[in-house]
Amino acid sequence: MTTTVATVEEGTDSPYALSHLDALESEAVHIIREVAGEFEKPVILFSGGKDSILMLHLALKAFTPAPVPFSLLHVDTGHNFPEVLAYRDRTVAEHGLRLHVASVQDYIDRGVLKERPDGTRNPLQTVPLTEKIQSERFDAVFGGGRRDEEKARAKERVFSLRDEFSQWDPRRQRPELWNLYNGRHAPGEHVRVFPLSNWTELDVWQYIARENIELPEIYYAHEREVFQRNNMWLTAGEWGGPKDGETVEKRLVRYRTVGDMSCTGAVDSDADTIEKVITEIAASRLTERGATRADDKLSEAAMEDRKREGYF
Amino acid sequence: MSTVTAEELSATTLLRFATAGSVDDGKSTLVGRLLHDSKSVLADQLEAVERASAGRGQDTPDLALLTDGLRAEREQGITIDVAYRYFATPRRRFILADTPGHVQYTRNMVTGASTAELTVILVDARNGVVEQTRRHAAIAALLRVPHVVLAVNKMDLVDYREPVFAAIAEEFTAYATELGVPEVTAIPISALAGDNVVEPSAHMDWYGGPTVLEHLETVPVAHDLAHCHARLPVQYVIRPQSAEHPDYRGYAGQIAAGTFRVGDAVTVLPSGRTTTITGIDLLGKPVDIAWTPQSVTLLLADDIDISRGDLLVPSKDAPATSQDVEATVCHVADQPLTVGHRVLLKHGTRTVKAIVKDIPSRLTLDDLSLHPHPGQLTANDIGRVKIRTAEPLPADSYADSRRTGSFILIDPSDGTTLTAGMVGESFAAPEPVKDAADDDGWDF
């Protein structure tokens, strides 16, 4: 690339030009408030990952000085990073929020779901998630998904209608025109809402830096006991690693995404501040999912297939 | 690539743009080159494309696989829906609505263009301005996209000759100007060879203008708001009712047009009550002035009845309210829109019952002629529609305000989004209505 930093934005020196972060923030708040205005019982999917943390931050700003009129829903795989669970509980207490938990371990213990041979629990989240949506009668479910994450997600609408089985049908999506979001749905159906659709990974980090948002420590470089599987550094733990032939070593790493421990890999990194993280991402030659998610590598359409079934 | 700090990066502006092009004019190549040369295609994505291409027995990576995200699209080798792509340079961030050039393109292009500030229309230099080009220009004009770029592609196949480019640019600009397109920038390119996309071409010394990327980076995104009508559709009433804020009552929404200042006299529509702005909260921070597209909360002097769906406007500049709406529409659903159809109309934050009273004409995009009383509009049709609403609607003309002059029609039985609407005399230069006998039909 040959472009250089411009000292003056030609043609955009208007005092009314918004920075890209202000424009994205304003759009996301608009989406969040539309949901508050149009739905009976919305809920925010909250994993303790940076995208859901950012989404909650935007919801807090959208309704200030009133509290957020939504509760939170965490799909607990049973293989969580302890730092992330602690962060989740701290956040819920700090803002006086209500937390719902859908537990994969419960489903396994009751014999409803079976552990997969590869130990990956990400695909198992769909059933507890969709059953919780049905039993609590949530009619709008906020997800922190971004279109830049994955090519199936690039096709996702901001308001995404799901049938009574929570299924996504990419060929029957409603066109989205201007900012006129259509939240109409039949009883039993719900709408998945993605206020961060137009954000990129870099936007998310820049906004977190600008707003000084606290994240779980695992996003910053730290020493950790890891072992290698499928070219990824996985955290050793009771969830099922390492196995025979896999050896644990101590490395300086950080996480780019937070998910189930069985399929979320760490990257070698010495970025222990947010400024260093941003510099690292700006220079990275790998997408965050490509670098750290095993479940997306299962097939060319892994994400699309999971989304069709009701995954976020 | 130059090193930029986080601060410099976050100060950049955002440009939303759309591409329009038919199947063989090189749109995928142009999109691929913009993504690739701006470092938006990362190693693992490219690897996945190489792997998939090799699996299909192709020698070179098929860049269309980068943009075709769905199983069905990859299997059929077509793009079936709008996808949104993201890339950035140190100067600006871009959201690209990548609209397919397939038969269903009208509704897709309308969808992409509805939020775009710029449209790139591709033309094959060997073929010049064709029917498809005129349709694309007409849709850009209809949707009032502020900036249009004509990318004359495949210049390498016409020996990079200036007269070829000049003739196409002149013909297109004349046509687009007649339609009311405010600004056309014509750029001779070869997306395949990389001429004038990101790098200036070494083959076209006669061209002194910007490359596609340079133009995208420098085109103005903020408009002169001083003369805009200020509009705030009320989304949500914020009432904490807490010990700390016992009396706080704020009207939250995203400013759809213009600017609001503390002290402005405002009118609530459709009720017509008036009051004064006593405070503006910009997501928790008090400010004196706010403008589109900021999401804000307005505090008002009087405790009057205001709820979601109302429109706050300056008292000196209120739109007329009416239960009769005339508009140009693009029908986006598979089931047709007919006279007598009972629908829901969403305008801003307000959804009202409505009935389709008349469909006076259907537009033929090829020659901009009007087919009178078509009886119904089917998928991808553009036409004029008269609608009666159950409650008065404070709608602006789309020509004045894209946000408060637009609406959607919804099927009340199943929630389907039926139609995209633009209020008022929105088409710049309609031809006289043709006799029905002259109309030989159209099929897209």
CSV table of N, CA, C and O in Angstrom, one decimal, chain B residues 249 251 260-268 273-280 298-304 306 312-315:
chain,number,residue,atom,x,y,z
B,249,ARG,N,-36.3,13.4,32.4
B,249,ARG,CA,-37.2,12.9,31.4
B,249,ARG,C,-36.6,13.3,30.0
B,249,ARG,O,-36.7,14.5,29.6
B,251,TYR,N,-35.7,12.6,25.8
B,251,TYR,CA,-36.3,12.0,24.6
B,251,TYR,C,-35.1,11.6,23.7
B,251,TYR,O,-34.4,12.4,23.1
B,260,PHE,N,-29.5,20.6,16.2
B,260,PHE,CA,-30.4,21.1,17.3
B,260,PHE,C,-29.5,21.8,18.3
B,260,PHE,O,-28.4,21.4,18.5
B,261,ARG,N,-30.0,22.9,18.8
B,261,ARG,CA,-29.2,23.7,19.8
B,261,ARG,C,-30.1,23.9,21.0
B,261,ARG,O,-31.3,24.0,20.9
B,262,VAL,N,-29.4,24.0,22.2
B,262,VAL,CA,-30.1,24.3,23.4
B,262,VAL,C,-30.7,25.7,23.2
B,262,VAL,O,-30.1,26.6,22.7
B,263,GLY,N,-32.0,25.9,23.6
B,263,GLY,CA,-32.7,27.1,23.4
B,263,GLY,C,-33.6,27.1,22.2
B,263,GLY,O,-34.4,28.0,22.1
B,264,ASP,N,-33.4,26.2,21.3
B,264,ASP,CA,-34.3,26.1,20.1
B,264,ASP,C,-35.7,25.9,20.5
B,264,ASP,O,-36.0,25.0,21.4
B,265,ALA,N,-36.7,26.6,19.9
B,265,ALA,CA,-38.1,26.3,20.0
B,265,ALA,C,-38.4,25.1,19.1
B,265,ALA,O,-38.1,25.0,18.0
B,266,VAL,N,-39.0,24.0,19.7
B,266,VAL,CA,-39.3,22.8,18.9
B,266,VAL,C,-40.8,22.5,19.0
B,266,VAL,O,-41.5,22.8,20.0
B,267,THR,N,-41.3,21.8,18.0
B,267,THR,CA,-42.6,21.3,17.9
B,267,THR,C,-42.7,19.8,17.8
B,267,THR,O,-41.8,19.2,17.2
B,268,VAL,N,-43.6,19.2,18.5
B,268,VAL,CA,-43.8,17.8,18.5
B,268,VAL,C,-44.8,17.4,17.5
B,268,VAL,O,-46.0,18.0,17.5
B,273,ARG,N,-47.7,20.3,19.5
B,273,ARG,CA,-47.4,21.1,20.7
B,273,ARG,C,-46.0,21.6,20.6
B,273,ARG,O,-45.1,21.0,20.0
B,274,THR,N,-45.7,22.8,21.2
B,274,THR,CA,-44.4,23.4,21.2
B,274,THR,C,-43.8,23.5,22.5
B,274,THR,O,-44.5,23.7,23.5
B,275,THR,N,-42.5,23.6,22.6
B,275,THR,CA,-41.7,23.7,23.8
B,275,THR,C,-40.3,24.2,23.4
B,275,THR,O,-40.0,24.5,22.2
B,276,THR,N,-39.4,24.2,24.4
B,276,THR,CA,-38.0,24.7,24.1
B,276,THR,C,-37.0,23.6,24.6
B,276,THR,O,-37.2,22.9,25.6
B,277,ILE,N,-35.9,23.5,23.9
B,277,ILE,CA,-34.8,22.6,24.3
B,277,ILE,C,-34.1,23.2,25.5
B,277,ILE,O,-33.5,24.3,25.3
B,278,THR,N,-34.0,22.5,26.6
B,278,THR,CA,-33.3,23.0,27.8
B,278,THR,C,-32.0,22.3,27.9
B,278,THR,O,-31.1,22.8,28.7
B,279,GLY,N,-31.8,21.2,27.3
B,279,GLY,CA,-30.5,20.5,27.4
B,279,GLY,C,-30.4,19.4,26.4
B,279,GLY,O,-31.4,18.9,25.9
B,280,ILE,N,-29.1,19.1,26.0
B,280,ILE,CA,-28.9,18.0,25.0
B,280,ILE,C,-27.8,17.1,25.7
B,280,ILE,O,-26.7,17.6,26.1
B,298,LEU,N,-32.7,14.6,24.2
B,298,LEU,CA,-33.1,16.0,24.3
B,298,LEU,C,-33.9,16.2,25.6
B,298,LEU,O,-34.8,15.3,25.9
B,299,LEU,N,-33.7,17.3,26.3
B,299,LEU,CA,-34.4,17.6,27.5
B,299,LEU,C,-35.2,18.9,27.2
B,299,LEU,O,-34.7,19.8,26.6
B,300,LEU,N,-36.5,18.9,27.6
B,300,LEU,CA,-37.4,19.9,27.1
B,300,LEU,C,-38.0,20.7,28.3
B,300,LEU,O,-38.1,20.2,29.4
B,301,ALA,N,-38.4,22.0,28.0
B,301,ALA,CA,-38.8,22.8,29.1
B,301,ALA,C,-40.2,22.4,29.7
B,301,ALA,O,-40.4,22.5,30.9
B,302,ASP,N,-41.1,21.9,28.9
B,302,ASP,CA,-42.4,21.6,29.3
B,302,ASP,C,-42.6,20.1,29.4
B,302,ASP,O,-42.1,19.3,28.5
B,303,ASP,N,-43.4,19.7,30.4
B,303,ASP,CA,-43.7,18.2,30.5
B,303,ASP,C,-44.9,17.9,29.6
B,303,ASP,O,-46.0,17.7,30.1
B,304,ILE,N,-44.7,17.8,28.3
B,304,ILE,CA,-45.8,17.5,27.5
B,304,ILE,C,-45.7,16.1,27.0
B,304,ILE,O,-44.7,15.4,27.1
B,306,ILE,N,-45.1,13.2,25.0
B,306,ILE,CA,-44.2,12.8,23.8
B,306,ILE,C,-43.9,11.4,24.0
B,306,ILE,O,-43.5,10.9,25.1
B,312,LEU,N,-39.6,15.4,16.6
B,312,LEU,CA,-39.2,16.7,17.1
B,312,LEU,C,-38.6,17.5,16.0
B,312,LEU,O,-37.6,17.0,15.3
B,313,VAL,N,-39.1,18.7,15.7
B,313,VAL,CA,-38.7,19.5,14.6
B,313,VAL,C,-38.6,21.0,15.2
B,313,VAL,O,-39.3,21.3,16.1
B,314,PRO,N,-37.8,21.8,14.5
B,314,PRO,CA,-37.8,23.3,14.9
B,314,PRO,C,-39.1,23.9,14.6
B,314,PRO,O,-39.7,23.6,13.6
B,315,SER,N,-39.6,24.7,15.5
B,315,SER,CA,-41.0,25.2,15.3
B,315,SER,C,-41.1,26.1,14.1
B,315,SER,O,-42.1,26.1,13.4
